Amino acid sequence: MEIARIDEAFGRWDELLALILASFAYMDGVIDPPSSAHRLTLASLARKAGDEIAFAAIENGTLAGCVFCKPEPGFLYIGKLAIAPASQGKGIGRRLLAVAEGVARENGLPVLRLETRIELTANHATFARWGFAKTAENSHPGFTRITSIEMQKRLT
C-alpha cells in the first residue's frame, strides 16, 4: 500500500468523493445532524485539500482511504478519516494516523484532535484503542443535546 499526498496534482477527485461518501454512508439515519460529507462537492473537496494537509491510501491502484489534517494552535485536527468499506479492518486507518502524527511532529504540534458523533460508540472505542481520550462534549448549532465528542491523543 502507498500513502500519497493529496495536492493540486492529485486528479482523482471523483474517486475521493465517492470513497468519503461510501465510508460515511453507514451514518445515514444514525447521526443527527447528517454528516458534513454530504455537503462536499468536487470543488469543495479540492479546496479542502488545498487548505489542509491531506493523504490518500492507495492499494493496488485503488483509493482505500484518506485523512485530512489541519494545523491549529497546539493541535493537529484530524478530519475526514475515511476507509473504503471493502478495505476496513486492514490497518489502513492506523497507517493514515501514523502519517498524521508525523505531520504533527513536523509542525511542532504535540496533540492530535478529532471529533466524532455521539451516536458512533464503535468509533469512540476504536479511537480509544488508538490512544485517543475524550476531552469534551459538543453540540452542533441549533441542538440542545450533545451531538459530538472531542478526542485527543498526546504524542510522545
PDB file of C-alpha atoms in Angstrom:
ATOM      1  CA  MET A   1       0.000   0.000   0.000  1.00  0.00           C
ATOM      2  CA  GLU A   2       1.150   3.509  -0.839  1.00  0.00           C
ATOM      3  CA  ILE A   3       0.346   6.669   1.119  1.00  0.00           C
ATOM      4  CA  ALA A   4       0.311   9.674  -1.226  1.00  0.00           C
ATOM      5  CA  ARG A   5      -0.130  13.382  -0.590  1.00  0.00           C
ATOM      6  CA  ILE A   6      -3.364  14.804  -1.957  1.00  0.00           C
ATOM      7  CA  ASP A   7      -2.475  18.090  -3.628  1.00  0.00           C
ATOM      8  CA  GLU A   8      -3.406  20.138  -6.695  1.00  0.00           C
ATOM      9  CA  ALA A   9      -1.900  17.455  -8.965  1.00  0.00           C
ATOM     10  CA  PHE A  10      -3.998  14.683  -7.383  1.00  0.00           C
ATOM     11  CA  GLY A  11      -6.620  14.482 -10.130  1.00  0.00           C
ATOM     12  CA  ARG A  12      -8.766  11.710  -8.599  1.00  0.00           C
ATOM     13  CA  TRP A  13     -11.414  13.916  -7.023  1.00  0.00           C
ATOM     14  CA  ASP A  14     -14.376  11.826  -8.244  1.00  0.00           C
ATOM     15  CA  GLU A  15     -12.899   8.708  -6.631  1.00  0.00           C
ATOM     16  CA  LEU A  16     -12.007  10.555  -3.437  1.00  0.00           C
ATOM     17  CA  LEU A  17     -15.504  11.968  -3.043  1.00  0.00           C
ATOM     18  CA  ALA A  18     -17.019   8.528  -3.716  1.00  0.00           C
ATOM     19  CA  LEU A  19     -14.666   6.993  -1.115  1.00  0.00           C
ATOM     20  CA  ILE A  20     -15.665   9.506   1.560  1.00  0.00           C
ATOM     21  CA  LEU A  21     -19.385   9.154   0.831  1.00  0.00           C
ATOM     22  CA  ALA A  22     -19.208   5.330   0.833  1.00  0.00           C
ATOM     23  CA  SER A  23     -17.166   5.332   4.028  1.00  0.00           C
ATOM     24  CA  PHE A  24     -19.604   7.640   5.823  1.00  0.00           C
ATOM     25  CA  ALA A  25     -22.810   6.074   4.398  1.00  0.00           C
ATOM     26  CA  TYR A  26     -23.375   3.851   7.447  1.00  0.00           C
ATOM     27  CA  MET A  27     -24.007   7.032   9.457  1.00  0.00           C
ATOM     28  CA  ASP A  28     -27.078   7.969   7.404  1.00  0.00           C
ATOM     29  CA  GLY A  29     -30.150   7.701   9.610  1.00  0.00           C
ATOM     30  CA  VAL A  30     -27.936   7.139  12.677  1.00  0.00           C
ATOM     31  CA  ILE A  31     -26.485  10.591  13.356  1.00  0.00           C
ATOM     32  CA  ASP A  32     -28.295  13.893  13.587  1.00  0.00           C
ATOM     33  CA  PRO A  33     -27.437  16.347  12.127  1.00  0.00           C
ATOM     34  CA  PRO A  34     -26.352  14.467   8.998  1.00  0.00           C
ATOM     35  CA  SER A  35     -22.665  14.187   8.151  1.00  0.00           C
ATOM     36  CA  SER A  36     -20.958  17.194   6.600  1.00  0.00           C
ATOM     37  CA  ALA A  37     -19.654  14.735   3.987  1.00  0.00           C
ATOM     38  CA  HIS A  38     -22.995  15.229   2.209  1.00  0.00           C
ATOM     39  CA  ARG A  39     -22.111  18.879   1.599  1.00  0.00           C
ATOM     40  CA  LEU A  40     -18.829  18.043  -0.158  1.00  0.00           C
ATOM     41  CA  THR A  41     -18.556  18.682  -3.876  1.00  0.00           C
ATOM     42  CA  LEU A  42     -15.639  18.060  -6.205  1.00  0.00           C
ATOM     43  CA  ALA A  43     -14.706  21.739  -5.999  1.00  0.00           C
ATOM     44  CA  SER A  44     -15.040  21.998  -2.211  1.00  0.00           C
ATOM     45  CA  LEU A  45     -13.045  18.795  -1.757  1.00  0.00           C
ATOM     46  CA  ALA A  46     -10.227  20.174  -3.910  1.00  0.00           C
ATOM     47  CA  ARG A  47     -10.301  23.427  -1.895  1.00  0.00           C
ATOM     48  CA  LYS A  48     -10.245  21.444   1.353  1.00  0.00           C
ATOM     49  CA  ALA A  49      -7.188  19.531   0.162  1.00  0.00           C
ATOM     50  CA  GLY A  50      -5.514  22.827  -0.733  1.00  0.00           C
ATOM     51  CA  ASP A  51      -6.318  24.396   2.638  1.00  0.00           C
ATOM     52  CA  GLU A  52      -5.332  21.355   4.688  1.00  0.00           C
ATOM     53  CA  ILE A  53      -2.734  18.587   4.554  1.00  0.00           C
ATOM     54  CA  ALA A  54      -4.329  15.504   3.062  1.00  0.00           C
ATOM     55  CA  PHE A  55      -3.213  11.977   2.251  1.00  0.00           C
ATOM     56  CA  ALA A  56      -4.675   9.033   0.381  1.00  0.00           C
ATOM     57  CA  ALA A  57      -4.015   5.351   0.951  1.00  0.00           C
ATOM     58  CA  ILE A  58      -3.767   3.601  -2.400  1.00  0.00           C
ATOM     59  CA  GLU A  59      -3.986  -0.167  -2.575  1.00  0.00           C
ATOM     60  CA  ASN A  60      -3.385  -1.858  -5.939  1.00  0.00           C
ATOM     61  CA  GLY A  61      -4.201   1.401  -7.723  1.00  0.00           C
ATOM     62  CA  THR A  62      -7.494   1.885  -5.849  1.00  0.00           C
ATOM     63  CA  LEU A  63      -8.185   4.584  -3.269  1.00  0.00           C
ATOM     64  CA  ALA A  64      -8.606   2.721   0.003  1.00  0.00           C
ATOM     65  CA  GLY A  65      -8.604   5.587   2.490  1.00  0.00           C
ATOM     66  CA  CYS A  66      -7.871   9.228   3.213  1.00  0.00           C
ATOM     67  CA  VAL A  67      -7.227  11.655   6.022  1.00  0.00           C
ATOM     68  CA  PHE A  68      -7.298  15.446   6.180  1.00  0.00           C
ATOM     69  CA  CYS A  69      -5.098  17.263   8.705  1.00  0.00           C
ATOM     70  CA  LYS A  70      -5.478  20.873   9.756  1.00  0.00           C
ATOM     71  CA  PRO A  71      -2.877  22.589  11.963  1.00  0.00           C
ATOM     72  CA  GLU A  72      -4.468  24.533  14.816  1.00  0.00           C
ATOM     73  CA  PRO A  73      -2.765  26.295  17.728  1.00  0.00           C
ATOM     74  CA  GLY A  74      -1.402  23.428  19.860  1.00  0.00           C
ATOM     75  CA  PHE A  75      -3.143  20.664  17.878  1.00  0.00           C
ATOM     76  CA  LEU A  76      -3.339  18.878  14.569  1.00  0.00           C
ATOM     77  CA  TYR A  77      -7.024  18.431  13.768  1.00  0.00           C
ATOM     78  CA  ILE A  78      -7.852  15.107  12.089  1.00  0.00           C
ATOM     79  CA  GLY A  79     -10.864  15.215   9.801  1.00  0.00           C
ATOM     80  CA  LYS A  80     -12.494  13.068   7.152  1.00  0.00           C
ATOM     81  CA  LEU A  81     -10.581   9.958   8.136  1.00  0.00           C
ATOM     82  CA  ALA A  82     -12.302   7.628   5.697  1.00  0.00           C
ATOM     83  CA  ILE A  83     -11.610   3.997   4.833  1.00  0.00           C
ATOM     84  CA  ALA A  84     -13.378   2.299   1.925  1.00  0.00           C
ATOM     85  CA  PRO A  85     -15.836  -0.266   3.314  1.00  0.00           C
ATOM     86  CA  ALA A  86     -14.055  -3.127   1.488  1.00  0.00           C
ATOM     87  CA  SER A  87     -10.711  -2.038   2.983  1.00  0.00           C
ATOM     88  CA  GLN A  88     -11.756  -1.656   6.617  1.00  0.00           C
ATOM     89  CA  GLY A  89     -10.029  -3.799   9.212  1.00  0.00           C
ATOM     90  CA  LYS A  90      -6.715  -3.917   7.339  1.00  0.00           C
ATOM     91  CA  GLY A  91      -4.847  -1.315   9.393  1.00  0.00           C
ATOM     92  CA  ILE A  92      -5.247   1.494   6.864  1.00  0.00           C
ATOM     93  CA  GLY A  93      -6.713   3.890   9.442  1.00  0.00           C
ATOM     94  CA  ARG A  94      -3.742   3.273  11.737  1.00  0.00           C
ATOM     95  CA  ARG A  95      -1.319   3.895   8.852  1.00  0.00           C
ATOM     96  CA  LEU A  96      -3.024   7.160   7.955  1.00  0.00           C
ATOM     97  CA  LEU A  97      -2.995   8.278  11.594  1.00  0.00           C
ATOM     98  CA  ALA A  98       0.731   7.452  11.781  1.00  0.00           C
ATOM     99  CA  VAL A  99       1.254   9.788   8.821  1.00  0.00           C
ATOM    100  CA  ALA A 100      -0.820  12.439  10.626  1.00  0.00           C
ATOM    101  CA  GLU A 101       1.364  12.013  13.714  1.00  0.00           C
ATOM    102  CA  GLY A 102       4.391  12.691  11.516  1.00  0.00           C
ATOM    103  CA  VAL A 103       2.735  15.869  10.209  1.00  0.00           C
ATOM    104  CA  ALA A 104       2.008  16.972  13.775  1.00  0.00           C
ATOM    105  CA  ARG A 105       5.612  16.406  14.836  1.00  0.00           C
ATOM    106  CA  GLU A 106       6.954  18.246  11.763  1.00  0.00           C
ATOM    107  CA  ASN A 107       4.745  21.198  12.708  1.00  0.00           C
ATOM    108  CA  GLY A 108       5.677  21.114  16.403  1.00  0.00           C
ATOM    109  CA  LEU A 109       2.141  20.150  17.406  1.00  0.00           C
ATOM    110  CA  PRO A 110       2.067  17.789  20.411  1.00  0.00           C
ATOM    111  CA  VAL A 111      -1.564  16.657  20.204  1.00  0.00           C
ATOM    112  CA  LEU A 112      -3.894  15.130  17.610  1.00  0.00           C
ATOM    113  CA  ARG A 113      -7.512  16.241  17.935  1.00  0.00           C
ATOM    114  CA  LEU A 114     -10.653  14.858  16.310  1.00  0.00           C
ATOM    115  CA  GLU A 115     -14.395  14.951  16.685  1.00  0.00           C
ATOM    116  CA  THR A 116     -16.774  12.026  16.375  1.00  0.00           C
ATOM    117  CA  ARG A 117     -20.526  11.879  16.672  1.00  0.00           C
ATOM    118  CA  ILE A 118     -22.030  10.907  19.997  1.00  0.00           C
ATOM    119  CA  GLU A 119     -24.004   8.054  18.417  1.00  0.00           C
ATOM    120  CA  LEU A 120     -20.911   6.367  16.918  1.00  0.00           C
ATOM    121  CA  THR A 121     -19.784   4.462  20.001  1.00  0.00           C
ATOM    122  CA  ALA A 122     -17.823   1.923  17.940  1.00  0.00           C
ATOM    123  CA  ASN A 123     -15.734   4.818  16.590  1.00  0.00           C
ATOM    124  CA  HIS A 124     -15.174   6.083  20.148  1.00  0.00           C
ATOM    125  CA  ALA A 125     -13.855   2.637  21.104  1.00  0.00           C
ATOM    126  CA  THR A 126     -11.609   2.410  18.040  1.00  0.00           C
ATOM    127  CA  PHE A 127     -10.113   5.833  18.666  1.00  0.00           C
ATOM    128  CA  ALA A 128      -9.590   4.930  22.342  1.00  0.00           C
ATOM    129  CA  ARG A 129      -7.678   1.792  21.270  1.00  0.00           C
ATOM    130  CA  TRP A 130      -5.547   4.062  19.080  1.00  0.00           C
ATOM    131  CA  GLY A 131      -4.609   6.211  22.081  1.00  0.00           C
ATOM    132  CA  PHE A 132      -7.261   8.939  21.984  1.00  0.00           C
ATOM    133  CA  ALA A 133      -9.163  10.061  25.082  1.00  0.00           C
ATOM    134  CA  LYS A 134     -12.435  12.001  25.298  1.00  0.00           C
ATOM    135  CA  THR A 135     -11.760  15.632  26.183  1.00  0.00           C
ATOM    136  CA  ALA A 136     -15.056  17.439  25.507  1.00  0.00           C
ATOM    137  CA  GLU A 137     -18.707  17.095  24.563  1.00  0.00           C
ATOM    138  CA  ASN A 138     -20.145  19.480  21.985  1.00  0.00           C
ATOM    139  CA  SER A 139     -23.442  20.428  20.372  1.00  0.00           C
ATOM    140  CA  HIS A 140     -23.926  21.424  16.753  1.00  0.00           C
ATOM    141  CA  PRO A 141     -25.588  24.818  16.192  1.00  0.00           C
ATOM    142  CA  GLY A 142     -29.324  24.582  16.796  1.00  0.00           C
ATOM    143  CA  PHE A 143     -29.106  21.473  19.009  1.00  0.00           C
ATOM    144  CA  THR A 144     -29.629  21.469  22.770  1.00  0.00           C
ATOM    145  CA  ARG A 145     -28.299  17.936  23.220  1.00  0.00           C
ATOM    146  CA  ILE A 146     -24.734  16.692  22.848  1.00  0.00           C
ATOM    147  CA  THR A 147     -24.118  15.724  19.222  1.00  0.00           C
ATOM    148  CA  SER A 148     -20.378  15.041  19.182  1.00  0.00           C
ATOM    149  CA  ILE A 149     -17.393  14.394  21.363  1.00  0.00           C
ATOM    150  CA  GLU A 150     -13.860  15.640  21.010  1.00  0.00           C
ATOM    151  CA  MET A 151     -11.000  13.202  21.487  1.00  0.00           C
ATOM    152  CA  GLN A 152      -7.295  13.936  21.743  1.00  0.00           C
ATOM    153  CA  LYS A 153      -4.093  11.956  21.553  1.00  0.00           C
ATOM    154  CA  ARG A 154      -0.954  13.393  23.127  1.00  0.00           C
ATOM    155  CA  LEU A 155       2.134  12.492  21.112  1.00  0.00           C
ATOM    156  CA  THR A 156       5.238  11.338  22.935  1.00  0.00           C
TER     157      THR A 156
END
